Coordinates of C-alpha atoms and ligand atoms in Angstrom, one line a residue:
M1 CA -15.4 -37.6 -59.5
V2 CA -15.4 -35.5 -55.8
D3 CA -17.6 -33.6 -54.0
V4 CA -17.4 -32.2 -51.0
I5 CA -19.0 -31.4 -47.9
L6 CA -17.8 -28.8 -45.4
G7 CA -19.1 -26.3 -43.0
L8 CA -19.5 -22.5 -43.9
Q9 CA -19.7 -21.0 -40.4
W10 CA -17.6 -21.8 -37.4
G11 CA -18.1 -25.7 -36.9
D12 CA -20.5 -27.9 -35.8
E13 CA -23.1 -27.3 -38.3
G14 CA -24.2 -30.5 -38.9
K15 CA -21.7 -31.8 -41.0
G16 CA -21.3 -35.4 -39.4
K17 CA -25.0 -36.1 -39.5
I18 CA -25.1 -34.3 -43.7
V19 CA -22.3 -36.7 -44.4
D20 CA -23.7 -40.1 -43.0
F21 CA -27.3 -39.1 -45.4
F22 CA -24.9 -38.8 -47.7
A23 CA -22.5 -41.9 -47.5
P24 CA -24.8 -44.4 -49.5
R25 CA -24.5 -42.5 -52.8
Y26 CA -20.4 -42.6 -52.4
D27 CA -18.0 -45.1 -52.6
I28 CA -15.6 -43.5 -50.3
I29 CA -16.2 -40.8 -47.5
A30 CA -12.5 -39.3 -47.2
R31 CA -11.5 -36.7 -44.4
F32 CA -9.3 -34.2 -45.6
Q33 CA -7.8 -31.8 -42.6
G34 CA -8.3 -31.2 -38.8
G35 CA -8.2 -34.0 -36.7
P36 CA -9.9 -34.9 -33.2
N37 CA -10.7 -31.4 -32.9
A38 CA -13.4 -32.4 -34.6
G39 CA -16.6 -33.8 -33.1
H40 CA -19.1 -34.7 -35.3
T41 CA -23.0 -36.5 -34.4
L42 CA -24.9 -38.9 -35.8
Y43 CA -27.6 -40.7 -34.9
V44 CA -27.1 -44.4 -35.7
N45 CA -30.7 -46.8 -35.1
D46 CA -31.6 -43.2 -32.2
K47 CA -28.5 -44.2 -30.6
K48 CA -25.8 -41.3 -30.9
I49 CA -22.0 -41.3 -31.5
V50 CA -19.5 -38.7 -31.6
L51 CA -17.3 -39.1 -34.5
H52 CA -13.6 -36.8 -34.2
Q53 CA -11.4 -38.8 -36.6
I54 CA -12.9 -41.7 -38.6
P55 CA -15.2 -40.3 -41.6
S56 CA -18.6 -40.0 -41.1
G57 CA -19.4 -43.2 -43.5
I58 CA -18.4 -45.7 -41.3
F59 CA -21.7 -46.9 -41.1
H60 CA -22.7 -47.8 -44.0
E61 CA -20.9 -51.3 -45.6
K62 CA -20.3 -51.0 -49.0
T63 CA -18.8 -47.3 -47.9
S64 CA -14.7 -47.3 -48.0
N65 CA -13.7 -44.7 -45.5
L66 CA -10.0 -42.4 -45.8
I67 CA -8.1 -40.3 -43.7
G68 CA -6.1 -38.0 -45.9
N69 CA -3.1 -36.8 -45.3
G70 CA -4.5 -33.2 -44.4
V71 CA -5.2 -34.8 -41.1
V72 CA -3.3 -34.4 -37.9
L73 CA -4.2 -38.2 -36.6
D74 CA -4.5 -39.0 -32.3
P75 CA -3.8 -42.3 -31.9
V76 CA -5.1 -42.6 -29.0
T77 CA -8.6 -40.7 -29.6
F78 CA -8.2 -42.8 -32.5
R79 CA -8.3 -46.3 -30.2
K80 CA -11.1 -45.2 -28.2
E81 CA -13.1 -43.8 -31.4
C82 CA -12.9 -47.2 -32.8
E83 CA -14.1 -48.9 -29.9
A84 CA -17.5 -46.8 -29.5
V85 CA -17.9 -47.7 -33.0
A86 CA -17.4 -51.3 -32.1
S87 CA -20.2 -50.8 -29.9
F88 CA -22.5 -50.6 -33.1
G89 CA -21.3 -54.4 -33.7
I90 CA -19.5 -52.4 -36.6
D91 CA -16.3 -53.9 -38.1
Y92 CA -14.5 -50.7 -38.1
K93 CA -10.9 -51.7 -39.6
K94 CA -12.5 -53.1 -43.0
N95 CA -13.2 -50.1 -44.8
L96 CA -11.0 -47.8 -42.7
Y97 CA -8.1 -46.7 -44.9
I98 CA -5.4 -44.1 -43.5
S99 CA -2.9 -42.2 -45.3
Q100 CA 1.1 -43.3 -44.5
R101 CA 1.4 -39.1 -44.7
A102 CA -1.3 -37.9 -42.1
H103 CA 0.9 -36.5 -39.2
I104 CA 0.7 -38.4 -35.6
I105 CA -0.4 -35.5 -33.0
V106 CA 1.8 -37.0 -29.6
P107 CA 1.6 -35.8 -26.2
T108 CA 3.6 -33.5 -26.3
H109 CA 2.0 -31.5 -28.6
R110 CA -1.6 -31.2 -26.5
A111 CA 1.0 -30.3 -23.3
L112 CA 2.4 -27.6 -26.0
D113 CA -1.3 -26.6 -27.2
K114 CA -2.1 -26.5 -23.2
A115 CA 0.7 -24.3 -22.7
S116 CA 0.5 -22.0 -25.3
E117 CA -3.1 -21.1 -24.5
I118 CA -2.4 -20.5 -21.5
S119 CA 0.9 -18.1 -21.7
K120 CA -2.1 -16.4 -23.8
G121 CA -4.2 -14.9 -20.9
N122 CA -7.2 -13.3 -22.0
E123 CA -5.9 -14.0 -25.5
K124 CA -6.9 -17.1 -25.4
I125 CA -7.6 -18.6 -29.4
G126 CA -10.4 -21.3 -27.0
S127 CA -8.2 -24.3 -28.2
T128 CA -10.0 -27.9 -28.0
L129 CA -6.4 -28.6 -26.4
K130 CA -6.3 -31.8 -28.7
G131 CA -2.5 -30.3 -29.9
I132 CA -4.4 -29.4 -33.2
G133 CA -1.9 -26.9 -33.7
P134 CA 1.7 -28.2 -32.2
A135 CA 0.9 -30.6 -35.0
Y136 CA 0.3 -29.0 -37.4
M137 CA 3.1 -26.1 -36.3
D138 CA 5.6 -29.5 -36.8
K139 CA 4.3 -30.4 -40.0
T140 CA 4.7 -26.5 -42.0
G141 CA 8.2 -27.0 -39.9
R142 CA 9.0 -30.2 -41.1
N143 CA 10.1 -31.9 -37.9
G144 CA 6.1 -34.2 -37.6
L145 CA 6.2 -37.7 -37.3
R146 CA 3.8 -39.7 -40.2
M147 CA 2.2 -42.4 -40.4
G148 CA 4.2 -43.8 -43.0
D149 CA 7.2 -43.9 -40.3
L150 CA 5.3 -46.2 -38.0
L151 CA 6.5 -49.1 -40.3
D152 CA 10.0 -47.2 -39.6
K153 CA 12.9 -49.2 -37.3
S154 CA 13.4 -45.6 -36.1
F155 CA 10.3 -44.9 -35.4
T156 CA 11.0 -44.7 -31.4
T157 CA 14.6 -42.7 -31.8
E158 CA 12.2 -40.0 -34.0
Y159 CA 10.1 -40.0 -31.3
I160 CA 12.3 -39.1 -28.4
K161 CA 14.0 -36.3 -30.7
L162 CA 10.7 -35.1 -31.6
R163 CA 9.7 -35.1 -27.6
L164 CA 13.5 -33.6 -26.4
K165 CA 12.6 -30.7 -28.9
H166 CA 9.1 -30.5 -27.7
Q167 CA 10.5 -30.3 -23.6
R168 CA 12.9 -27.3 -24.4
L169 CA 9.8 -25.4 -25.4
L170 CA 7.9 -26.6 -22.8
D171 CA 9.7 -25.5 -20.4
G172 CA 10.3 -21.8 -22.2
L173 CA 6.7 -21.9 -21.3
N174 CA 6.9 -23.1 -18.2
F175 CA 5.0 -25.9 -18.4
H176 CA 5.9 -29.2 -16.0
D177 CA 2.5 -31.3 -16.2
D178 CA 3.7 -34.5 -15.7
I179 CA 2.4 -36.6 -19.4
S180 CA 3.8 -40.2 -18.3
I181 CA 0.5 -41.5 -18.4
W182 CA -0.8 -40.0 -21.8
E183 CA 2.7 -41.1 -23.2
E184 CA 2.1 -44.3 -22.3
E185 CA -1.8 -44.5 -23.4
F186 CA -0.4 -43.5 -26.4
F187 CA 2.2 -46.3 -27.1
E188 CA -0.2 -48.8 -26.5
A189 CA -2.4 -46.9 -29.1
I190 CA 0.2 -47.3 -31.4
E191 CA 0.8 -50.4 -31.2
F192 CA -3.4 -50.3 -31.7
I193 CA -3.2 -48.4 -34.7
R194 CA -0.7 -50.3 -36.8
Q195 CA -3.5 -53.3 -37.7
F196 CA -5.2 -51.2 -39.7
K197 CA -4.4 -50.4 -43.6
V198 CA -2.1 -47.8 -44.0
V199 CA -2.1 -47.2 -47.7
N200 CA -0.5 -44.6 -49.8
G201 CA -3.5 -42.5 -49.8
E202 CA -2.7 -40.2 -52.9
Y203 CA -3.0 -43.5 -54.8
F204 CA -5.7 -44.8 -53.4
I205 CA -8.2 -42.3 -54.2
N206 CA -6.9 -41.1 -57.9
E207 CA -6.8 -44.4 -58.7
K208 CA -11.0 -45.2 -57.7
I209 CA -11.4 -41.9 -59.3
S210 CA -10.0 -43.1 -62.3
Q211 CA -12.2 -46.3 -62.0
G212 CA -15.5 -44.2 -61.6
R213 CA -15.7 -44.3 -58.4
K214 CA -17.8 -41.5 -56.5
V215 CA -15.8 -39.6 -53.4
L216 CA -17.2 -37.4 -51.0
A217 CA -14.5 -35.7 -49.2
E218 CA -16.0 -34.6 -45.7
G219 CA -14.6 -31.1 -44.0
A220 CA -13.9 -30.8 -40.5
Q221 CA -14.2 -27.1 -38.4
G222 CA -15.7 -24.4 -40.7
S223 CA -15.0 -22.0 -43.3
M224 CA -14.6 -19.2 -41.0
L225 CA -12.3 -20.7 -39.1
D226 CA -9.9 -21.5 -41.9
V227 CA -5.7 -20.7 -41.3
D228 CA -5.8 -18.9 -44.4
F229 CA -9.5 -17.0 -44.7
G230 CA -11.0 -17.3 -41.2
T231 CA -11.4 -14.9 -37.9
F232 CA -7.1 -15.1 -38.1
P233 CA -5.7 -15.7 -35.1
F234 CA -8.9 -16.9 -34.0
V235 CA -9.0 -20.0 -36.0
T236 CA -8.1 -23.7 -36.6
S237 CA -4.4 -24.3 -38.3
S238 CA -5.9 -25.7 -41.1
N239 CA -7.6 -25.3 -44.5
T240 CA -11.3 -25.9 -43.7
I241 CA -12.0 -24.8 -47.5
S242 CA -12.7 -26.3 -50.6
A243 CA -9.5 -26.2 -51.8
G244 CA -7.9 -28.1 -48.7
V245 CA -9.6 -31.0 -50.3
C246 CA -6.8 -31.1 -53.8
T247 CA -3.7 -30.5 -50.7
G248 CA -5.5 -32.6 -47.6
L249 CA -6.2 -36.0 -50.0
G250 CA -3.4 -35.2 -53.2
V251 CA -6.5 -34.9 -55.9
A252 CA -6.2 -32.3 -58.5
P253 CA -9.0 -29.5 -59.0
Q254 CA -10.7 -30.7 -61.9
K255 CA -12.1 -33.5 -59.9
I256 CA -13.8 -31.9 -57.9
K257 CA -17.8 -31.5 -58.9
D258 CA -20.4 -30.4 -56.2
V259 CA -19.0 -28.3 -52.8
I260 CA -22.1 -28.8 -50.3
G261 CA -22.4 -26.4 -48.0
V262 CA -23.9 -26.9 -44.8
S263 CA -24.9 -23.8 -43.2
K264 CA -27.4 -23.8 -39.6
A265 CA -30.5 -22.2 -40.1
Y266 CA -28.7 -20.0 -37.3
C267 CA -25.2 -19.4 -36.2
T268 CA -22.7 -20.9 -33.5
R269 CA -19.3 -20.6 -32.4
V270 CA -17.3 -22.5 -30.0
G271 CA -14.0 -21.1 -28.2
S272 CA -12.7 -17.0 -28.7
G273 CA -13.3 -14.5 -31.1
P274 CA -15.4 -12.0 -33.4
F275 CA -19.1 -13.1 -33.9
P276 CA -20.7 -10.5 -35.5
T277 CA -24.5 -11.5 -34.7
E278 CA -23.4 -13.3 -31.0
L279 CA -26.5 -12.8 -29.0
T280 CA -25.3 -12.6 -25.1
N281 CA -28.9 -12.3 -24.6
E282 CA -32.0 -14.3 -23.4
V283 CA -32.6 -15.0 -27.3
G284 CA -29.8 -16.4 -27.4
E285 CA -30.1 -18.5 -24.1
E286 CA -33.3 -19.4 -26.2
L287 CA -31.2 -20.8 -29.0
R288 CA -28.6 -22.6 -26.9
K289 CA -31.5 -24.1 -25.1
I290 CA -33.5 -25.0 -27.7
G291 CA -30.8 -26.1 -30.1
K292 CA -29.1 -28.0 -27.6
E293 CA -25.9 -26.5 -28.4
F294 CA -22.7 -27.2 -26.1
G295 CA -19.4 -28.5 -27.9
A296 CA -19.6 -32.2 -29.1
T297 CA -15.7 -32.4 -28.3
T298 CA -15.7 -30.2 -24.9
G299 CA -18.5 -29.9 -23.9
R300 CA -18.4 -26.2 -23.4
P301 CA -21.5 -23.9 -24.1
R302 CA -22.1 -23.0 -28.0
R303 CA -21.9 -18.6 -28.2
C304 CA -25.5 -18.5 -30.4
G305 CA -26.9 -16.0 -33.1
W306 CA -28.7 -15.3 -35.9
I307 CA -27.6 -16.4 -39.2
D308 CA -25.0 -14.2 -40.9
L309 CA -25.2 -14.0 -45.0
V310 CA -22.0 -11.6 -45.0
A311 CA -20.1 -14.2 -43.4
L312 CA -22.0 -16.8 -45.6
K313 CA -21.1 -15.1 -48.8
F314 CA -18.2 -15.0 -48.1
A315 CA -17.6 -18.4 -47.9
C316 CA -19.8 -19.3 -50.7
M317 CA -17.6 -17.7 -52.6
I318 CA -13.8 -19.0 -50.9
N319 CA -15.6 -22.2 -51.4
G320 CA -17.0 -22.3 -55.0
V321 CA -20.7 -24.0 -53.1
T322 CA -22.7 -25.5 -55.4
K323 CA -25.5 -26.2 -53.0
I324 CA -26.3 -25.4 -49.6
V325 CA -27.6 -28.2 -47.2
M326 CA -29.5 -25.7 -44.3
T327 CA -29.9 -27.6 -40.7
K328 CA -31.7 -26.9 -37.4
A329 CA -34.0 -25.1 -39.1
D330 CA -36.4 -26.9 -36.6
V331 CA -35.0 -24.8 -34.3
L332 CA -36.4 -21.7 -34.7
D333 CA -39.9 -23.0 -34.7
A334 CA -40.1 -21.4 -31.0
F335 CA -39.3 -18.4 -32.4
E336 CA -41.5 -15.2 -32.7
K337 CA -39.4 -13.4 -34.8
L338 CA -36.2 -14.0 -36.5
Q339 CA -33.7 -11.9 -37.4
V340 CA -31.0 -12.3 -40.7
C341 CA -27.7 -9.8 -41.5
T342 CA -27.4 -8.2 -43.8
G343 CA -24.2 -6.2 -43.6
Y344 CA -21.5 -4.9 -40.8
N345 CA -22.1 -1.2 -39.6
I346 CA -18.1 -0.4 -39.0
N347 CA -17.3 3.3 -38.4
Q348 CA -20.8 4.2 -39.2
Q349 CA -20.4 3.0 -42.8
V350 CA -22.1 -0.3 -43.6
T351 CA -20.3 -3.1 -45.7
D352 CA -21.2 -7.0 -46.8
E353 CA -17.5 -7.2 -47.1
I354 CA -15.5 -9.5 -44.2
P355 CA -13.0 -6.6 -42.8
F356 CA -9.4 -7.6 -42.1
Q357 CA -8.7 -7.9 -39.2
M358 CA -12.6 -8.0 -37.5
S359 CA -11.0 -8.8 -33.9
R360 CA -9.6 -5.4 -33.8
V361 CA -12.7 -3.3 -35.2
E362 CA -16.1 -2.1 -33.6
M363 CA -18.7 -3.2 -35.4
S364 CA -22.4 -4.2 -35.7
P365 CA -24.6 -6.1 -37.6
V366 CA -27.1 -4.9 -40.0
L367 CA -30.3 -6.6 -39.7
K368 CA -33.4 -7.6 -41.1
S369 CA -36.3 -8.7 -39.9
F370 CA -38.7 -11.7 -40.6
K371 CA -41.8 -13.1 -38.8
G372 CA -41.0 -16.4 -37.4
W373 CA -43.3 -20.2 -38.6
K374 CA -44.0 -20.7 -34.8
T375 CA -45.1 -24.1 -36.6
D376 CA -43.4 -27.6 -36.0
I377 CA -41.7 -28.5 -38.4
A378 CA -39.9 -31.7 -37.5
P379 CA -42.4 -33.7 -39.4
I380 CA -42.4 -32.3 -42.7
K381 CA -41.1 -33.8 -45.4
D382 CA -42.0 -32.2 -48.1
Y383 CA -40.4 -28.3 -49.2
N384 CA -44.1 -27.1 -50.1
A385 CA -45.5 -28.6 -47.3
L386 CA -43.4 -25.9 -44.6
P387 CA -45.0 -23.1 -43.2
P388 CA -44.7 -20.0 -46.3
Q389 CA -42.9 -17.7 -43.6
M390 CA -40.1 -20.4 -43.0
Q391 CA -40.0 -20.5 -47.5
E392 CA -39.7 -16.6 -47.8
Y393 CA -37.0 -17.2 -45.0
V394 CA -35.2 -19.7 -47.6
Q395 CA -35.8 -17.6 -50.6
F396 CA -34.8 -14.5 -48.9
I397 CA -30.9 -16.2 -48.6
N398 CA -31.3 -18.1 -51.8
Q399 CA -31.5 -14.8 -53.6
F400 CA -28.5 -12.8 -50.8
L401 CA -26.5 -15.4 -51.8
G402 CA -26.8 -16.3 -55.0
V403 CA -26.2 -20.3 -54.3
N404 CA -29.1 -22.2 -53.5
V405 CA -31.0 -23.3 -50.2
C406 CA -31.1 -27.3 -51.6
Y407 CA -31.8 -29.6 -48.5
I408 CA -33.4 -28.5 -45.1
S409 CA -32.8 -30.0 -42.2
N410 CA -35.4 -30.3 -39.4
G411 CA -34.0 -33.1 -36.7
P412 CA -31.5 -34.7 -35.7
G413 CA -32.1 -37.9 -37.6
R414 CA -30.9 -39.2 -40.6
E415 CA -34.2 -39.2 -42.3
Q416 CA -35.3 -36.0 -41.4
L417 CA -33.7 -34.1 -44.7
I418 CA -36.0 -32.0 -47.1
E419 CA -34.6 -31.9 -50.4
N420 CA -35.8 -28.3 -52.1
M421 CA -34.0 -28.7 -55.9
Ligands
LIG1 P1 -20.9 -31.2 -36.8 O1 -19.3 -31.0 -35.9 O2 -20.7 -30.0 -38.1 O3 -20.8 -32.9 -37.2 O4 -21.8 -30.6 -35.9 P2 -22.0 -31.0 -34.4 O5 -22.6 -33.0 -34.6 O6 -20.7 -30.4 -34.0 O7 -23.1 -30.7 -33.5 C1 -24.4 -30.5 -34.2 C2 -25.2 -30.8 -33.6 O8 -26.5 -31.1 -34.1 C3 -26.0 -32.7 -33.1 O9 -25.8 -32.4 -31.9 C4 -26.6 -33.1 -34.5 O10 -27.0 -34.0 -33.9 C5 -27.6 -31.5 -34.4 N1 -28.6 -31.9 -35.5 C6 -27.5 -32.1 -36.7 N2 -28.8 -31.8 -37.9 C7 -29.7 -31.1 -36.7 C8 -31.0 -30.7 -37.0 O11 -31.9 -30.4 -37.8 N3 -31.9 -30.5 -36.8 C9 -31.4 -30.3 -34.7 N4 -32.5 -30.0 -34.0 N5 -29.9 -31.4 -34.3 C10 -29.6 -31.3 -35.6
LIG2 P1 -15.9 -29.5 -36.1 O1 -15.9 -30.4 -36.9 C1 -16.6 -25.8 -33.4 C2 -12.7 -24.1 -32.6 C3 -12.2 -23.8 -31.0 C4 -11.3 -22.8 -30.8 C5 -10.1 -22.9 -32.2 C6 -9.4 -23.7 -32.7 O2 -16.8 -30.6 -34.9 O3 -16.9 -28.7 -36.2 P2 -8.3 -25.8 -32.2 O4 -8.4 -26.9 -31.5 O5 -8.0 -26.1 -33.8 O6 -6.9 -25.7 -31.5 O7 -9.2 -25.0 -31.7 O8 -11.5 -23.3 -33.3 N1 -12.7 -25.7 -33.3 C7 -14.3 -26.0 -33.2 N2 -15.1 -25.0 -33.4 N3 -16.5 -27.2 -34.6 C8 -15.3 -27.7 -34.4 O9 -15.3 -29.0 -35.1 C9 -14.1 -27.4 -34.1 N4 -13.1 -27.6 -33.7 C10 -12.3 -26.1 -33.9 O10 -13.4 -24.0 -30.6 O11 -12.4 -21.7 -31.0
LIG3 MG1 -18.6 -30.3 -34.5

């Protein structure tokens, strides 16, 4: 049996904290897509750590963690993350497995990412520049190197071939940065990564499932950044939605039970692209300030706005969401008035569907207002003790989406999660 936790917005919904909270109920936590573009923040013994590629179950002794075939893995970032995890007294090698089919991000992927963004000028995606797009392009283009290739004697030869191919592309883009330091780090990290358990991930996970073990698939990014269903071209390069679990781990769809979607009580986006409910005024500033909305991977300020129920309903449909976790509800404590988006106004017509090409249409959100609760909800542990205005806000969302908010997160701490089943 496999449950999934994934983001329903444009990423940074608080997936890391939620996975860390649920991890003790599972035997395996498995990342199925994305790479070091992700930044999942956890608080362990009140100390902060940001995970990029290591699954958020790593702090639980009895939980195994798998980096699935759908992930693109950067050995350099991975090594740094391992060191950060070790500083918590965790033996990261013990419970960590890597699929031999996971593709490797090489230094020239990062260079290509940068060169591609520069060449796009004002139309840049706002990529994290971690080499994600180029690495997935090499996967679908049938060129990339995989973790299993590390065992092969021809790894360095294959690497050089790939590098030469990339060099021609970089020359075409007029990109001449010196990446020799990146390369040095890369080969050191390759030696480091050789110590890990590189497994046949699909057999590993299916065997565990047939033994009755419980798997939690951890998504990265968010549904609106999905390469097929997100706000293309301002998306990431993987399938971030629940379907990605099947291809990113090698599990059949019938094995998936709960799809737990994580959404903030408002909305943020980092990088370029459409964001219908964005607030470019002082209310947006206030959300950023109170919510500490700065990227966990790049430190960039996140764009902030009201919750977008049109996009959320779309995400629930595409993912088959069975339960919603609403995070950062405490961030709304200070606001007199809250708004939620229930439709888009496009050419004087209101729609509750996501348009094909959001970035090319003039649209404005249809907003419904709610009275704020003006109460410090952080210490609250019970749903019924939440202010009535907040319960009203949540009930409206439940009704609109047809899926219930089953958990409310009211602070970054592990224990700050209110159940509402
Ligand atoms: P992820 O990428 O989805 O794991 O999310 P990030 O870690 O990038 O961003 C979420 C941020 O919100 C982190 O700094 C978390 O510590 C913080 N956070 C998570 N849940 C809550 C919450 O309920 N309240 C508050 N105030 N912060 C939260
Ligand atoms: P987590 O897992 C928020 C965004 C980037 C950019 C676009 C493409 O922490 O939620 P990429 O590096 O994939 O080429 O960037 O996607 N992006 C994220 N935004 N959270 C993330 O991950 C993201 N990963 C990528 O900002 O707009
Ligand atoms: Mg993040």
